[in-house]
Amino acid sequence: MANQLFAFNNKCSNHLTCGLLNLNHAKAATLQIEQDLIRRQLNILCVTEPYVTNGHVVGFTNKYTKIYSVGSPRAAIILNTNFSFVPIEISRDIIAINLTVNNINFIFISVYCSPSEDIVPIFQQLESIIEIHQDSFISISGDFNAKRSAWSPTEQDERGKALLELVFRQDLDIENDIYSDPTFDSVCGKSWIDLTLTKNINREVFKNWVVHQDVTVSDHNLITYEITYEKSERPKNKC
């Protein structure tokens, strides 16, 4: 992990601007998202399949802290340096951090599930983190390589079934819009495999989830959303 910081008194106006993108290990995609981070004024970006050289995530300006597991990272969080954090989980496929802003506690998780590997161990690891932080605001963004009608119009698979079972067990909310543009779009086809899941965040707080169609130089599209807040109160459950 690079540039680790520890503090609790981050200050922000009344919202966090967040994003998710699979970089497909591409240098060009990394250079493009560097520009998008600043242009869209993102505070936090969950990255999957980052561009890696000699075991380190490469790229991004010094205005952002890169949080990842050194070696062969497949998930990372890119955080504006105006914010400090406490690490919860730093592993190859899951990065989880505690971010306290204006006295409000958030758990942000970036996760990658390889399409060629068993999805169950990743879900077990993810579920353990969720259970420990049951009462926190939780935002989970990642490439799950899983298909289900709950978040996409495409065919369904067993990985999607397993993910939906996790959603039900942990009382998570699926923030994806099934009518959105595909999150994955290439010559090989289109899919909706990049997801944003939340817990304890109501519809008045989570806003503007969008799949952008700008060029990313990746075969995935950038997703952005906002989390707004006024008070340090745990919001009511969604209805």
mmCIF file of N, CA, C and O in Angstrom, residues 130-194:
data_model
loop_
_atom_site.group_PDB
_atom_site.id
_atom_site.type_symbol
_atom_site.label_atom_id
_atom_site.label_comp_id
_atom_site.label_asym_id
_atom_site.label_seq_id
_atom_site.Cartn_x
_atom_site.Cartn_y
_atom_site.Cartn_z
ATOM 1 N N ILE A 130 -18.391 -6.871 5.921
ATOM 2 C CA ILE A 130 -19.717 -6.275 6.083
ATOM 3 C C ILE A 130 -20.269 -6.555 7.471
ATOM 4 O O ILE A 130 -20.818 -5.666 8.133
ATOM 5 N N GLU A 131 -20.119 -7.784 7.941
ATOM 6 C CA GLU A 131 -20.678 -8.153 9.240
ATOM 7 C C GLU A 131 -20.011 -7.406 10.380
ATOM 8 O O GLU A 131 -20.663 -7.035 11.366
ATOM 9 N N ILE A 132 -18.717 -7.151 10.264
ATOM 10 C CA ILE A 132 -18.003 -6.406 11.313
ATOM 11 C C ILE A 132 -18.477 -4.952 11.364
ATOM 12 O O ILE A 132 -18.514 -4.332 12.429
ATOM 13 N N HIS A 133 -18.878 -4.421 10.214
ATOM 14 C CA HIS A 133 -19.252 -3.000 10.122
ATOM 15 C C HIS A 133 -20.735 -2.833 9.790
ATOM 16 O O HIS A 133 -21.116 -1.939 9.034
ATOM 17 N N GLN A 134 -21.564 -3.668 10.391
ATOM 18 C CA GLN A 134 -22.992 -3.699 10.090
ATOM 19 C C GLN A 134 -23.678 -2.343 10.221
ATOM 20 O O GLN A 134 -24.617 -2.039 9.493
ATOM 21 N N ASP A 135 -23.223 -1.522 11.157
ATOM 22 C CA ASP A 135 -23.924 -0.265 11.432
ATOM 23 C C ASP A 135 -23.319 0.937 10.709
ATOM 24 O O ASP A 135 -23.748 2.072 10.939
ATOM 25 N N SER A 136 -22.349 0.716 9.864
ATOM 26 C CA SER A 136 -21.714 1.824 9.139
ATOM 27 C C SER A 136 -22.391 2.041 7.792
ATOM 28 O O SER A 136 -23.093 1.180 7.269
ATOM 29 N N PHE A 137 -22.157 3.221 7.217
ATOM 30 C CA PHE A 137 -22.513 3.458 5.831
ATOM 31 C C PHE A 137 -21.512 2.648 4.993
ATOM 32 O O PHE A 137 -20.305 2.849 5.119
ATOM 33 N N ILE A 138 -21.995 1.767 4.145
ATOM 34 C CA ILE A 138 -21.097 0.934 3.352
ATOM 35 C C ILE A 138 -21.373 1.122 1.867
ATOM 36 O O ILE A 138 -22.522 1.046 1.427
ATOM 37 N N SER A 139 -20.311 1.347 1.096
ATOM 38 C CA SER A 139 -20.404 1.443 -0.354
ATOM 39 C C SER A 139 -19.414 0.445 -0.954
ATOM 40 O O SER A 139 -18.215 0.497 -0.666
ATOM 41 N N ILE A 140 -19.922 -0.480 -1.769
ATOM 42 C CA ILE A 140 -19.107 -1.527 -2.388
ATOM 43 C C ILE A 140 -19.178 -1.353 -3.899
ATOM 44 O O ILE A 140 -20.263 -1.359 -4.477
ATOM 45 N N SER A 141 -18.032 -1.197 -4.539
ATOM 46 C CA SER A 141 -17.990 -1.048 -5.992
ATOM 47 C C SER A 141 -16.978 -2.016 -6.569
ATOM 48 O O SER A 141 -15.871 -2.155 -6.042
ATOM 49 N N GLY A 142 -17.347 -2.686 -7.651
ATOM 50 C CA GLY A 142 -16.392 -3.611 -8.223
ATOM 51 C C GLY A 142 -16.873 -4.299 -9.479
ATOM 52 O O GLY A 142 -18.019 -4.151 -9.904
ATOM 53 N N ASP A 143 -15.968 -5.047 -10.070
ATOM 54 C CA ASP A 143 -16.249 -5.883 -11.230
ATOM 55 C C ASP A 143 -16.465 -7.295 -10.704
ATOM 56 O O ASP A 143 -15.518 -7.975 -10.313
ATOM 57 N N PHE A 144 -17.736 -7.735 -10.689
ATOM 58 C CA PHE A 144 -18.068 -9.032 -10.113
ATOM 59 C C PHE A 144 -18.118 -10.143 -11.154
ATOM 60 O O PHE A 144 -18.198 -11.319 -10.791
ATOM 61 N N ASN A 145 -18.116 -9.777 -12.430
ATOM 62 C CA ASN A 145 -18.226 -10.779 -13.496
ATOM 63 C C ASN A 145 -19.363 -11.748 -13.198
ATOM 64 O O ASN A 145 -19.209 -12.972 -13.281
ATOM 65 N N ALA A 146 -20.506 -11.185 -12.838
ATOM 66 C CA ALA A 146 -21.690 -11.969 -12.485
ATOM 67 C C ALA A 146 -22.914 -11.347 -13.149
ATOM 68 O O ALA A 146 -23.027 -10.124 -13.241
ATOM 69 N N LYS A 147 -23.819 -12.190 -13.589
ATOM 70 C CA LYS A 147 -24.985 -11.712 -14.348
ATOM 71 C C LYS A 147 -26.279 -12.169 -13.671
ATOM 72 O O LYS A 147 -26.423 -13.326 -13.275
ATOM 73 N N ARG A 148 -27.208 -11.225 -13.561
ATOM 74 C CA ARG A 148 -28.524 -11.515 -12.995
ATOM 75 C C ARG A 148 -29.495 -10.433 -13.434
ATOM 76 O O ARG A 148 -29.106 -9.273 -13.633
ATOM 77 N N SER A 149 -30.748 -10.774 -13.554
ATOM 78 C CA SER A 149 -31.734 -9.810 -14.031
ATOM 79 C C SER A 149 -31.965 -8.680 -13.041
ATOM 80 O O SER A 149 -32.550 -7.658 -13.392
ATOM 81 N N ALA A 150 -31.507 -8.851 -11.811
ATOM 82 C CA ALA A 150 -31.668 -7.791 -10.800
ATOM 83 C C ALA A 150 -30.854 -6.559 -11.145
ATOM 84 O O ALA A 150 -31.144 -5.469 -10.647
ATOM 85 N N TRP A 151 -29.833 -6.709 -11.996
ATOM 86 C CA TRP A 151 -29.014 -5.556 -12.361
ATOM 87 C C TRP A 151 -28.677 -5.488 -13.848
ATOM 88 O O TRP A 151 -27.965 -4.578 -14.271
ATOM 89 N N SER A 152 -29.158 -6.430 -14.643
ATOM 90 C CA SER A 152 -28.831 -6.369 -16.065
ATOM 91 C C SER A 152 -29.904 -7.057 -16.897
ATOM 92 O O SER A 152 -30.635 -7.922 -16.404
ATOM 93 N N PRO A 153 -29.993 -6.695 -18.179
ATOM 94 C CA PRO A 153 -30.975 -7.324 -19.066
ATOM 95 C C PRO A 153 -30.436 -8.568 -19.769
ATOM 96 O O PRO A 153 -31.110 -9.143 -20.613
ATOM 97 N N THR A 154 -29.222 -8.967 -19.425
ATOM 98 C CA THR A 154 -28.585 -10.082 -20.124
ATOM 99 C C THR A 154 -28.938 -11.416 -19.482
ATOM 100 O O THR A 154 -29.640 -11.487 -18.471
ATOM 101 N N GLU A 155 -28.406 -12.489 -20.040
ATOM 102 C CA GLU A 155 -28.631 -13.826 -19.501
ATOM 103 C C GLU A 155 -28.090 -13.922 -18.077
ATOM 104 O O GLU A 155 -27.233 -13.147 -17.682
ATOM 105 N N GLN A 156 -28.604 -14.892 -17.328
ATOM 106 C CA GLN A 156 -28.206 -15.048 -15.935
ATOM 107 C C GLN A 156 -27.229 -16.219 -15.792
ATOM 108 O O GLN A 156 -27.202 -17.125 -16.617
ATOM 109 N N ASP A 157 -26.415 -16.189 -14.738
ATOM 110 C CA ASP A 157 -25.485 -17.282 -14.494
ATOM 111 C C ASP A 157 -25.417 -17.600 -13.002
ATOM 112 O O ASP A 157 -26.002 -16.908 -12.173
ATOM 113 N N GLU A 158 -24.698 -18.674 -12.676
ATOM 114 C CA GLU A 158 -24.601 -19.120 -11.285
ATOM 115 C C GLU A 158 -23.856 -18.108 -10.412
ATOM 116 O O GLU A 158 -24.128 -17.981 -9.222
ATOM 117 N N ARG A 159 -22.893 -17.398 -10.999
ATOM 118 C CA ARG A 159 -22.171 -16.382 -10.229
ATOM 119 C C ARG A 159 -23.136 -15.277 -9.816
ATOM 120 O O ARG A 159 -23.070 -14.757 -8.693
ATOM 121 N N GLY A 160 -24.031 -14.905 -10.720
ATOM 122 C CA GLY A 160 -25.036 -13.901 -10.399
ATOM 123 C C GLY A 160 -25.972 -14.376 -9.302
ATOM 124 O O GLY A 160 -26.360 -13.602 -8.414
ATOM 125 N N LYS A 161 -26.322 -15.655 -9.334
ATOM 126 C CA LYS A 161 -27.169 -16.220 -8.290
ATOM 127 C C LYS A 161 -26.472 -16.138 -6.931
ATOM 128 O O LYS A 161 -27.086 -15.758 -5.924
ATOM 129 N N ALA A 162 -25.178 -16.471 -6.905
ATOM 130 C CA ALA A 162 -24.421 -16.425 -5.647
ATOM 131 C C ALA A 162 -24.323 -15.001 -5.118
ATOM 132 O O ALA A 162 -24.428 -14.757 -3.911
ATOM 133 N N LEU A 163 -24.133 -14.034 -6.025
ATOM 134 C CA LEU A 163 -24.043 -12.643 -5.597
ATOM 135 C C LEU A 163 -25.385 -12.155 -5.062
ATOM 136 O O LEU A 163 -25.437 -11.453 -4.044
ATOM 137 N N LEU A 164 -26.475 -12.530 -5.730
ATOM 138 C CA LEU A 164 -27.790 -12.105 -5.263
ATOM 139 C C LEU A 164 -28.099 -12.688 -3.897
ATOM 140 O O LEU A 164 -28.705 -12.025 -3.044
ATOM 141 N N GLU A 165 -27.651 -13.902 -3.640
ATOM 142 C CA GLU A 165 -27.833 -14.503 -2.318
ATOM 143 C C GLU A 165 -27.066 -13.719 -1.252
ATOM 144 O O GLU A 165 -27.555 -13.520 -0.134
ATOM 145 N N LEU A 166 -25.866 -13.251 -1.601
ATOM 146 C CA LEU A 166 -25.097 -12.412 -0.684
ATOM 147 C C LEU A 166 -25.829 -11.107 -0.414
ATOM 148 O O LEU A 166 -25.902 -10.640 0.735
ATOM 149 N N VAL A 167 -26.381 -10.510 -1.451
ATOM 150 C CA VAL A 167 -27.147 -9.267 -1.315
ATOM 151 C C VAL A 167 -28.300 -9.457 -0.333
ATOM 152 O O VAL A 167 -28.524 -8.631 0.563
ATOM 153 N N PHE A 168 -29.028 -10.564 -0.459
ATOM 154 C CA PHE A 168 -30.161 -10.829 0.426
ATOM 155 C C PHE A 168 -29.690 -11.102 1.860
ATOM 156 O O PHE A 168 -30.294 -10.611 2.820
ATOM 157 N N ARG A 169 -28.631 -11.887 2.004
ATOM 158 C CA ARG A 169 -28.147 -12.237 3.358
ATOM 159 C C ARG A 169 -27.714 -10.996 4.134
ATOM 160 O O ARG A 169 -27.961 -10.891 5.334
ATOM 161 N N GLN A 170 -27.050 -10.078 3.442
ATOM 162 C CA GLN A 170 -26.489 -8.913 4.118
ATOM 163 C C GLN A 170 -27.353 -7.657 3.984
ATOM 164 O O GLN A 170 -26.934 -6.578 4.390
ATOM 165 N N ASP A 171 -28.543 -7.814 3.429
ATOM 166 C CA ASP A 171 -29.482 -6.692 3.295
ATOM 167 C C ASP A 171 -28.833 -5.518 2.559
ATOM 168 O O ASP A 171 -28.871 -4.370 3.005
ATOM 169 N N LEU A 172 -28.221 -5.834 1.419
ATOM 170 C CA LEU A 172 -27.574 -4.812 0.602
ATOM 171 C C LEU A 172 -28.552 -4.260 -0.425
ATOM 172 O O LEU A 172 -29.538 -4.908 -0.782
ATOM 173 N N ASP A 173 -28.275 -3.075 -0.904
ATOM 174 C CA ASP A 173 -29.056 -2.461 -1.968
ATOM 175 C C ASP A 173 -28.231 -2.433 -3.245
ATOM 176 O O ASP A 173 -27.047 -2.080 -3.220
ATOM 177 N N ILE A 174 -28.840 -2.810 -4.348
ATOM 178 C CA ILE A 174 -28.187 -2.755 -5.653
ATOM 179 C C ILE A 174 -28.488 -1.390 -6.270
ATOM 180 O O ILE A 174 -29.646 -1.071 -6.537
ATOM 181 N N GLU A 175 -27.462 -0.595 -6.495
ATOM 182 C CA GLU A 175 -27.666 0.766 -6.982
ATOM 183 C C GLU A 175 -27.684 0.858 -8.514
ATOM 184 O O GLU A 175 -28.053 1.877 -9.070
ATOM 185 N N ASN A 176 -27.293 -0.224 -9.197
ATOM 186 C CA ASN A 176 -27.289 -0.201 -10.653
ATOM 187 C C ASN A 176 -28.694 -0.003 -11.212
ATOM 188 O O ASN A 176 -29.680 -0.492 -10.641
ATOM 189 N N ASP A 177 -28.755 0.684 -12.333
ATOM 190 C CA ASP A 177 -29.991 0.865 -13.066
ATOM 191 C C ASP A 177 -30.004 -0.162 -14.199
ATOM 192 O O ASP A 177 -29.137 -0.143 -15.076
ATOM 193 N N ILE A 178 -30.982 -1.069 -14.199
ATOM 194 C CA ILE A 178 -31.001 -2.121 -15.216
ATOM 195 C C ILE A 178 -31.232 -1.565 -16.620
ATOM 196 O O ILE A 178 -31.029 -2.264 -17.615
ATOM 197 N N TYR A 179 -31.650 -0.305 -16.701
ATOM 198 C CA TYR A 179 -31.865 0.327 -18.008
ATOM 199 C C TYR A 179 -30.674 1.185 -18.430
ATOM 200 O O TYR A 179 -30.743 1.907 -19.412
ATOM 201 N N SER A 180 -29.577 1.089 -17.680
ATOM 202 C CA SER A 180 -28.407 1.913 -17.986
ATOM 203 C C SER A 180 -27.677 1.373 -19.207
ATOM 204 O O SER A 180 -27.916 0.253 -19.675
ATOM 205 N N ASP A 181 -26.737 2.180 -19.705
ATOM 206 C CA ASP A 181 -25.821 1.695 -20.727
ATOM 207 C C ASP A 181 -24.980 0.575 -20.119
ATOM 208 O O ASP A 181 -24.795 0.520 -18.888
ATOM 209 N N PRO A 182 -24.452 -0.325 -20.944
ATOM 210 C CA PRO A 182 -23.633 -1.420 -20.402
ATOM 211 C C PRO A 182 -22.386 -0.897 -19.708
ATOM 212 O O PRO A 182 -21.819 0.117 -20.108
ATOM 213 N N THR A 183 -21.959 -1.590 -18.676
ATOM 214 C CA THR A 183 -20.730 -1.188 -17.981
ATOM 215 C C THR A 183 -19.507 -1.783 -18.667
ATOM 216 O O THR A 183 -18.391 -1.318 -18.464
ATOM 217 N N PHE A 184 -19.722 -2.825 -19.470
ATOM 218 C CA PHE A 184 -18.667 -3.451 -20.270
ATOM 219 C C PHE A 184 -19.130 -3.457 -21.717
ATOM 220 O O PHE A 184 -20.232 -3.900 -22.020
ATOM 221 N N ASP A 185 -18.278 -2.942 -22.601
ATOM 222 C CA ASP A 185 -18.683 -2.816 -23.999
ATOM 223 C C ASP A 185 -17.456 -3.001 -24.887
ATOM 224 O O ASP A 185 -16.564 -2.154 -24.906
ATOM 225 N N SER A 186 -17.391 -4.125 -25.589
ATOM 226 C CA SER A 186 -16.245 -4.414 -26.442
ATOM 227 C C SER A 186 -16.692 -5.185 -27.673
ATOM 228 O O SER A 186 -17.884 -5.496 -27.831
ATOM 229 N N VAL A 187 -15.739 -5.518 -28.526
ATOM 230 C CA VAL A 187 -16.050 -6.301 -29.719
ATOM 231 C C VAL A 187 -16.553 -7.693 -29.341
ATOM 232 O O VAL A 187 -17.185 -8.376 -30.146
ATOM 233 N N CYS A 188 -16.254 -8.098 -28.103
ATOM 234 C CA CYS A 188 -16.693 -9.416 -27.632
ATOM 235 C C CYS A 188 -18.135 -9.405 -27.128
ATOM 236 O O CYS A 188 -18.706 -10.457 -26.852
ATOM 237 N N GLY A 189 -18.704 -8.221 -26.981
ATOM 238 C CA GLY A 189 -20.074 -8.128 -26.513
ATOM 239 C C GLY A 189 -20.261 -7.058 -25.451
ATOM 240 O O GLY A 189 -19.335 -6.310 -25.126
ATOM 241 N N LYS A 190 -21.473 -6.974 -24.930
ATOM 242 C CA LYS A 190 -21.823 -5.998 -23.908
ATOM 243 C C LYS A 190 -22.295 -6.718 -22.652
ATOM 244 O O LYS A 190 -22.875 -7.803 -22.723
ATOM 245 N N SER A 191 -22.048 -6.076 -21.504
ATOM 246 C CA SER A 191 -22.456 -6.693 -20.254
ATOM 247 C C SER A 191 -22.628 -5.639 -19.169
ATOM 248 O O SER A 191 -22.219 -4.484 -19.336
ATOM 249 N N TRP A 192 -23.224 -6.063 -18.055
ATOM 250 C CA TRP A 192 -23.490 -5.168 -16.918
ATOM 251 C C TRP A 192 -22.880 -5.804 -15.670
ATOM 252 O O TRP A 192 -23.568 -6.114 -14.703
ATOM 253 N N ILE A 193 -21.573 -5.986 -15.674
ATOM 254 C CA ILE A 193 -20.897 -6.763 -14.631
ATOM 255 C C ILE A 193 -20.233 -5.908 -13.558
ATOM 256 O O ILE A 193 -19.747 -6.426 -12.560
ATOM 257 N N ASP A 194 -20.194 -4.573 -13.776
ATOM 258 C CA ASP A 194 -19.615 -3.667 -12.779
ATOM 259 C C ASP A 194 -20.753 -3.130 -11.922
ATOM 260 O O ASP A 194 -21.692 -2.506 -12.434
#
